[in-house]
Amino acid sequence: MIRQGDVYYAWATDPTVRGAGTCGGFVTGILIHLLESGMVDVVVGVKTGADIYDTTLAIMETPETVRFSAGTLYCGTLLVAKLLIRYLEGNAGKKVAVVVKGCDAKAIIEMSKRNRIDLDDIILIGLTCSGTISPINVREMTTQMFGIDPDDVTGIELSHGQCILRHSGGKKGIPIEDLEKEGYGRRPCCQRCLTR
């Protein structure tokens, strides 16, 4: 029997998805399964825009588009509930899987209380969240605090109390607390958030 607090490690069975995902591609694997099995019609998640600093929301209808979105993105202000409401207004009855942070989940649940979203049509895939960073802030932080050209950065990770940047020369981490003392790091609302 599973008890509260039990932890299980999981990863995608598809090696491509496993390699592209930040932590083994498990969430991406679930989303692909939901589409392929017909449990949902679409997936709402994030994808990279012009570069890693440009995160956008996407409505994905095929497993291939979901595969392309694998990985964690920390930049961008994304209003998942707003996009979901707009989508469902023109597509009533569609089944949707939505990847959410704590703030997104709370907004969607609140919108359901106001009869703007029918939770019977939604599968929420909750992710842990370390916070998000403004794209402008992170580019400046990369130069000022890390001494790295922002265009050389291939990945950003908030993990174990550090902001870690991957770049052509390897990776470098600085404690988030130190960055935030200098006015960089996570957005102020993310710094105060209690719903991780």
mmCIF file of N, CA and C in Angstrom, residues 88-178:
data_model
loop_
_atom_site.group_PDB
_atom_site.id
_atom_site.type_symbol
_atom_site.label_atom_id
_atom_site.label_comp_id
_atom_site.label_asym_id
_atom_site.label_seq_id
_atom_site.Cartn_x
_atom_site.Cartn_y
_atom_site.Cartn_z
ATOM 1 N N LEU A 88 -11.351 26.672 -24.238
ATOM 2 C CA LEU A 88 -12.588 25.935 -23.973
ATOM 3 C C LEU A 88 -13.840 26.688 -24.435
ATOM 4 N N GLU A 89 -13.769 28.015 -24.519
ATOM 5 C CA GLU A 89 -14.924 28.769 -25.014
ATOM 6 C C GLU A 89 -15.288 28.356 -26.437
ATOM 7 N N GLY A 90 -14.298 28.049 -27.239
ATOM 8 C CA GLY A 90 -14.560 27.640 -28.618
ATOM 9 C C GLY A 90 -14.503 26.136 -28.831
ATOM 10 N N ASN A 91 -14.214 25.395 -27.781
ATOM 11 C CA ASN A 91 -14.055 23.943 -27.907
ATOM 12 C C ASN A 91 -14.685 23.225 -26.721
ATOM 13 N N ALA A 92 -15.919 23.589 -26.422
ATOM 14 C CA ALA A 92 -16.625 22.997 -25.275
ATOM 15 C C ALA A 92 -16.659 21.478 -25.394
ATOM 16 N N GLY A 93 -16.439 20.813 -24.283
ATOM 17 C CA GLY A 93 -16.490 19.355 -24.254
ATOM 18 C C GLY A 93 -15.186 18.670 -24.596
ATOM 19 N N LYS A 94 -14.192 19.412 -25.068
ATOM 20 C CA LYS A 94 -12.880 18.814 -25.350
ATOM 21 C C LYS A 94 -12.223 18.437 -24.038
ATOM 22 N N LYS A 95 -11.529 17.322 -24.056
ATOM 23 C CA LYS A 95 -10.776 16.870 -22.880
ATOM 24 C C LYS A 95 -9.356 17.409 -23.000
ATOM 25 N N VAL A 96 -8.876 18.044 -21.917
ATOM 26 C CA VAL A 96 -7.598 18.737 -21.951
ATOM 27 C C VAL A 96 -6.730 18.308 -20.780
ATOM 28 N N ALA A 97 -5.475 17.963 -21.066
ATOM 29 C CA ALA A 97 -4.477 17.759 -20.013
ATOM 30 C C ALA A 97 -3.690 19.060 -19.916
ATOM 31 N N VAL A 98 -3.516 19.550 -18.702
ATOM 32 C CA VAL A 98 -2.859 20.837 -18.494
ATOM 33 C C VAL A 98 -1.712 20.657 -17.514
ATOM 34 N N VAL A 99 -0.524 21.090 -17.930
ATOM 35 C CA VAL A 99 0.638 21.061 -17.051
ATOM 36 C C VAL A 99 0.622 22.345 -16.234
ATOM 37 N N VAL A 100 0.636 22.214 -14.889
ATOM 38 C CA VAL A 100 0.464 23.387 -14.030
ATOM 39 C C VAL A 100 1.488 23.457 -12.906
ATOM 40 N N LYS A 101 1.817 24.701 -12.565
ATOM 41 C CA LYS A 101 2.526 25.006 -11.331
ATOM 42 C C LYS A 101 1.444 25.212 -10.275
ATOM 43 N N GLY A 102 1.833 25.384 -9.040
ATOM 44 C CA GLY A 102 0.854 25.587 -7.966
ATOM 45 C C GLY A 102 -0.063 26.771 -8.213
ATOM 46 N N CYS A 103 0.505 27.894 -8.669
ATOM 47 C CA CYS A 103 -0.311 29.091 -8.912
ATOM 48 C C CYS A 103 -1.306 28.850 -10.050
ATOM 49 N N ASP A 104 -0.894 28.101 -11.069
ATOM 50 C CA ASP A 104 -1.796 27.785 -12.184
ATOM 51 C C ASP A 104 -2.955 26.917 -11.703
ATOM 52 N N ALA A 105 -2.634 25.901 -10.901
ATOM 53 C CA ALA A 105 -3.671 24.995 -10.396
ATOM 54 C C ALA A 105 -4.697 25.767 -9.567
ATOM 55 N N LYS A 106 -4.211 26.654 -8.704
ATOM 56 C CA LYS A 106 -5.134 27.441 -7.879
ATOM 57 C C LYS A 106 -6.023 28.326 -8.747
ATOM 58 N N ALA A 107 -5.466 28.934 -9.791
ATOM 59 C CA ALA A 107 -6.253 29.791 -10.680
ATOM 60 C C ALA A 107 -7.312 28.981 -11.425
ATOM 61 N N ILE A 108 -6.943 27.801 -11.902
ATOM 62 C CA ILE A 108 -7.899 26.957 -12.633
ATOM 63 C C ILE A 108 -9.025 26.498 -11.713
ATOM 64 N N ILE A 109 -8.692 26.100 -10.513
ATOM 65 C CA ILE A 109 -9.722 25.677 -9.558
ATOM 66 C C ILE A 109 -10.644 26.846 -9.219
ATOM 67 N N GLU A 110 -10.076 28.032 -9.041
ATOM 68 C CA GLU A 110 -10.901 29.217 -8.766
ATOM 69 C C GLU A 110 -11.829 29.514 -9.943
ATOM 70 N N MET A 111 -11.330 29.384 -11.170
ATOM 71 C CA MET A 111 -12.164 29.625 -12.347
ATOM 72 C C MET A 111 -13.273 28.580 -12.467
ATOM 73 N N SER A 112 -13.022 27.371 -11.974
ATOM 74 C CA SER A 112 -14.082 26.354 -11.990
ATOM 75 C C SER A 112 -15.186 26.723 -11.004
ATOM 76 N N LYS A 113 -14.821 27.323 -9.881
ATOM 77 C CA LYS A 113 -15.827 27.773 -8.904
ATOM 78 C C LYS A 113 -16.716 28.854 -9.500
ATOM 79 N N ARG A 114 -16.175 29.592 -10.452
ATOM 80 C CA ARG A 114 -16.918 30.669 -11.113
ATOM 81 C C ARG A 114 -17.579 30.193 -12.402
ATOM 82 N N ASN A 115 -17.586 28.867 -12.597
ATOM 83 C CA ASN A 115 -18.200 28.230 -13.766
ATOM 84 C C ASN A 115 -17.587 28.678 -15.095
ATOM 85 N N ARG A 116 -16.312 29.005 -15.084
ATOM 86 C CA ARG A 116 -15.603 29.367 -16.304
ATOM 87 C C ARG A 116 -14.882 28.163 -16.896
ATOM 88 N N ILE A 117 -14.593 27.167 -16.044
ATOM 89 C CA ILE A 117 -13.899 25.950 -16.461
ATOM 90 C C ILE A 117 -14.613 24.772 -15.822
ATOM 91 N N ASP A 118 -14.885 23.734 -16.620
ATOM 92 C CA ASP A 118 -15.491 22.508 -16.103
ATOM 93 C C ASP A 118 -14.371 21.508 -15.809
ATOM 94 N N LEU A 119 -14.112 21.256 -14.547
ATOM 95 C CA LEU A 119 -13.014 20.360 -14.164
ATOM 96 C C LEU A 119 -13.219 18.924 -14.634
ATOM 97 N N ASP A 120 -14.442 18.552 -15.030
ATOM 98 C CA ASP A 120 -14.668 17.212 -15.579
ATOM 99 C C ASP A 120 -13.967 17.034 -16.927
ATOM 100 N N ASP A 121 -13.635 18.148 -17.587
ATOM 101 C CA ASP A 121 -12.963 18.100 -18.886
ATOM 102 C C ASP A 121 -11.450 18.270 -18.778
ATOM 103 N N ILE A 122 -10.938 18.385 -17.554
ATOM 104 C CA ILE A 122 -9.539 18.748 -17.352
ATOM 105 C C ILE A 122 -8.802 17.674 -16.552
ATOM 106 N N ILE A 123 -7.588 17.361 -16.988
ATOM 107 C CA ILE A 123 -6.658 16.565 -16.182
ATOM 108 C C ILE A 123 -5.504 17.503 -15.855
ATOM 109 N N LEU A 124 -5.333 17.800 -14.567
ATOM 110 C CA LEU A 124 -4.245 18.666 -14.130
ATOM 111 C C LEU A 124 -3.016 17.816 -13.840
ATOM 112 N N ILE A 125 -1.895 18.170 -14.448
ATOM 113 C CA ILE A 125 -0.613 17.501 -14.196
ATOM 114 C C ILE A 125 0.226 18.502 -13.408
ATOM 115 N N GLY A 126 0.286 18.313 -12.104
ATOM 116 C CA GLY A 126 0.974 19.259 -11.233
ATOM 117 C C GLY A 126 2.465 19.019 -11.173
ATOM 118 N N LEU A 127 3.220 20.099 -11.256
ATOM 119 C CA LEU A 127 4.669 20.041 -11.168
ATOM 120 C C LEU A 127 5.135 20.794 -9.926
ATOM 121 N N THR A 128 6.239 20.359 -9.352
ATOM 122 C CA THR A 128 6.846 21.170 -8.312
ATOM 123 C C THR A 128 7.420 22.402 -8.986
ATOM 124 N N CYS A 129 7.502 23.481 -8.249
ATOM 125 C CA CYS A 129 7.936 24.738 -8.851
ATOM 126 C C CYS A 129 8.920 25.428 -7.929
ATOM 127 N N SER A 130 10.037 25.830 -8.493
ATOM 128 C CA SER A 130 11.034 26.596 -7.744
ATOM 129 C C SER A 130 10.881 28.084 -7.993
ATOM 130 N N GLY A 131 9.978 28.458 -8.876
ATOM 131 C CA GLY A 131 9.771 29.848 -9.239
ATOM 132 C C GLY A 131 10.148 30.098 -10.683
ATOM 133 N N THR A 132 9.813 31.288 -11.147
ATOM 134 C CA THR A 132 10.154 31.678 -12.510
ATOM 135 C C THR A 132 10.993 32.953 -12.469
ATOM 136 N N ILE A 133 11.683 33.217 -13.573
ATOM 137 C CA ILE A 133 12.591 34.351 -13.665
ATOM 138 C C ILE A 133 12.216 35.179 -14.884
ATOM 139 N N SER A 134 12.216 36.485 -14.739
ATOM 140 C CA SER A 134 11.957 37.372 -15.865
ATOM 141 C C SER A 134 13.044 37.195 -16.917
ATOM 142 N N PRO A 135 12.677 37.089 -18.197
ATOM 143 C CA PRO A 135 13.688 36.930 -19.250
ATOM 144 C C PRO A 135 14.716 38.061 -19.275
ATOM 145 N N ILE A 136 14.269 39.285 -19.077
ATOM 146 C CA ILE A 136 15.201 40.422 -19.065
ATOM 147 C C ILE A 136 16.128 40.311 -17.867
ATOM 148 N N ASN A 137 15.571 39.976 -16.713
ATOM 149 C CA ASN A 137 16.343 39.823 -15.483
ATOM 150 C C ASN A 137 17.400 38.737 -15.633
ATOM 151 N N VAL A 138 17.022 37.600 -16.200
ATOM 152 C CA VAL A 138 17.970 36.482 -16.285
ATOM 153 C C VAL A 138 19.094 36.772 -17.281
ATOM 154 N N ARG A 139 18.800 37.482 -18.346
ATOM 155 C CA ARG A 139 19.876 37.831 -19.290
ATOM 156 C C ARG A 139 20.894 38.758 -18.620
ATOM 157 N N GLU A 140 20.405 39.752 -17.889
ATOM 158 C CA GLU A 140 21.306 40.656 -17.180
ATOM 159 C C GLU A 140 22.068 39.918 -16.074
ATOM 160 N N MET A 141 21.362 39.069 -15.339
ATOM 161 C CA MET A 141 21.977 38.279 -14.274
ATOM 162 C C MET A 141 23.086 37.389 -14.829
ATOM 163 N N THR A 142 22.853 36.825 -15.989
ATOM 164 C CA THR A 142 23.834 35.937 -16.613
ATOM 165 C C THR A 142 25.152 36.670 -16.857
ATOM 166 N N THR A 143 25.054 37.892 -17.324
ATOM 167 C CA THR A 143 26.258 38.689 -17.586
ATOM 168 C C THR A 143 26.879 39.196 -16.285
ATOM 169 N N GLN A 144 26.062 39.820 -15.439
ATOM 170 C CA GLN A 144 26.576 40.492 -14.248
ATOM 171 C C GLN A 144 27.043 39.540 -13.151
ATOM 172 N N MET A 145 26.287 38.497 -12.893
ATOM 173 C CA MET A 145 26.588 37.622 -11.754
ATOM 174 C C MET A 145 27.379 36.373 -12.154
ATOM 175 N N PHE A 146 27.113 35.845 -13.343
ATOM 176 C CA PHE A 146 27.766 34.607 -13.766
ATOM 177 C C PHE A 146 28.977 34.858 -14.667
ATOM 178 N N GLY A 147 29.022 36.050 -15.282
ATOM 179 C CA GLY A 147 30.110 36.339 -16.207
ATOM 180 C C GLY A 147 30.044 35.510 -17.479
ATOM 181 N N ILE A 148 28.828 35.198 -17.907
ATOM 182 C CA ILE A 148 28.607 34.357 -19.087
ATOM 183 C C ILE A 148 27.792 35.148 -20.099
ATOM 184 N N ASP A 149 28.096 34.991 -21.369
ATOM 185 C CA ASP A 149 27.315 35.598 -22.444
ATOM 186 C C ASP A 149 25.937 34.925 -22.456
ATOM 187 N N PRO A 150 24.843 35.697 -22.323
ATOM 188 C CA PRO A 150 23.502 35.096 -22.301
ATOM 189 C C PRO A 150 23.195 34.235 -23.525
ATOM 190 N N ASP A 151 23.781 34.579 -24.673
ATOM 191 C CA ASP A 151 23.526 33.810 -25.889
ATOM 192 C C ASP A 151 24.274 32.484 -25.899
ATOM 193 N N ASP A 152 25.179 32.284 -24.939
ATOM 194 C CA ASP A 152 25.929 31.034 -24.815
ATOM 195 C C ASP A 152 25.243 30.043 -23.861
ATOM 196 N N VAL A 153 24.186 30.487 -23.171
ATOM 197 C CA VAL A 153 23.492 29.644 -22.197
ATOM 198 C C VAL A 153 22.589 28.655 -22.933
ATOM 199 N N THR A 154 22.713 27.376 -22.574
ATOM 200 C CA THR A 154 21.896 26.330 -23.199
ATOM 201 C C THR A 154 20.825 25.784 -22.265
ATOM 202 N N GLY A 155 20.903 26.131 -20.985
ATOM 203 C CA GLY A 155 19.914 25.648 -20.039
ATOM 204 C C GLY A 155 19.977 26.395 -18.728
ATOM 205 N N ILE A 156 18.817 26.513 -18.079
ATOM 206 C CA ILE A 156 18.698 27.167 -16.778
ATOM 207 C C ILE A 156 17.988 26.188 -15.862
ATOM 208 N N GLU A 157 18.467 26.061 -14.649
ATOM 209 C CA GLU A 157 17.843 25.150 -13.684
ATOM 210 C C GLU A 157 17.870 25.795 -12.311
ATOM 211 N N LEU A 158 16.755 25.718 -11.600
ATOM 212 C CA LEU A 158 16.683 26.118 -10.207
ATOM 213 C C LEU A 158 16.593 24.832 -9.401
ATOM 214 N N SER A 159 17.657 24.508 -8.689
ATOM 215 C CA SER A 159 17.717 23.218 -8.012
ATOM 216 C C SER A 159 18.589 23.307 -6.765
ATOM 217 N N HIS A 160 18.117 22.697 -5.699
ATOM 218 C CA HIS A 160 18.872 22.615 -4.446
ATOM 219 C C HIS A 160 19.370 23.987 -3.981
ATOM 220 N N GLY A 161 18.506 25.003 -4.095
ATOM 221 C CA GLY A 161 18.853 26.332 -3.622
ATOM 222 C C GLY A 161 19.789 27.112 -4.527
ATOM 223 N N GLN A 162 20.032 26.605 -5.725
ATOM 224 C CA GLN A 162 20.937 27.293 -6.643
ATOM 225 C C GLN A 162 20.258 27.564 -7.981
ATOM 226 N N CYS A 163 20.736 28.616 -8.635
ATOM 227 C CA CYS A 163 20.405 28.835 -10.040
ATOM 228 C C CYS A 163 21.612 28.322 -10.807
ATOM 229 N N ILE A 164 21.388 27.348 -11.665
ATOM 230 C CA ILE A 164 22.475 26.700 -12.403
ATOM 231 C C ILE A 164 22.291 27.002 -13.885
ATOM 232 N N LEU A 165 23.341 27.546 -14.492
ATOM 233 C CA LEU A 165 23.323 27.819 -15.927
ATOM 234 C C LEU A 165 24.237 26.830 -16.630
ATOM 235 N N ARG A 166 23.709 26.178 -17.687
ATOM 236 C CA ARG A 166 24.534 25.328 -18.543
ATOM 237 C C ARG A 166 24.938 26.152 -19.756
ATOM 238 N N HIS A 167 26.203 26.032 -20.149
ATOM 239 C CA HIS A 167 26.710 26.783 -21.289
ATOM 240 C C HIS A 167 27.813 25.967 -21.945
ATOM 241 N N SER A 168 28.385 26.504 -23.015
ATOM 242 C CA SER A 168 29.374 25.740 -23.776
ATOM 243 C C SER A 168 30.585 25.342 -22.937
ATOM 244 N N GLY A 169 30.890 26.083 -21.888
ATOM 245 C CA GLY A 169 32.036 25.764 -21.037
ATOM 246 C C GLY A 169 31.710 24.856 -19.876
ATOM 247 N N GLY A 170 30.472 24.369 -19.775
ATOM 248 C CA GLY A 170 30.073 23.482 -18.671
ATOM 249 C C GLY A 170 28.840 24.017 -17.974
ATOM 250 N N LYS A 171 28.895 24.095 -16.651
ATOM 251 C CA LYS A 171 27.777 24.669 -15.919
ATOM 252 C C LYS A 171 28.301 25.385 -14.685
ATOM 253 N N LYS A 172 27.528 26.372 -14.254
ATOM 254 C CA LYS A 172 27.927 27.181 -13.111
ATOM 255 C C LYS A 172 26.692 27.478 -12.289
ATOM 256 N N GLY A 173 26.805 27.350 -10.969
ATOM 257 C CA GLY A 173 25.687 27.618 -10.080
ATOM 258 C C GLY A 173 26.028 28.677 -9.054
ATOM 259 N N ILE A 174 25.026 29.473 -8.708
ATOM 260 C CA ILE A 174 25.138 30.478 -7.652
ATOM 261 C C ILE A 174 23.894 30.320 -6.771
ATOM 262 N N PRO A 175 24.060 30.377 -5.439
ATOM 263 C CA PRO A 175 22.887 30.287 -4.571
ATOM 264 C C PRO A 175 21.828 31.334 -4.930
ATOM 265 N N ILE A 176 20.584 30.896 -4.999
ATOM 266 C CA ILE A 176 19.475 31.781 -5.351
ATOM 267 C C ILE A 176 19.406 32.941 -4.363
ATOM 268 N N GLU A 177 19.633 32.642 -3.097
ATOM 269 C CA GLU A 177 19.598 33.679 -2.058
ATOM 270 C C GLU A 177 20.587 34.811 -2.374
ATOM 271 N N ASP A 178 21.793 34.468 -2.823
ATOM 272 C CA ASP A 178 22.797 35.478 -3.177
ATOM 273 C C ASP A 178 22.342 36.310 -4.373
#
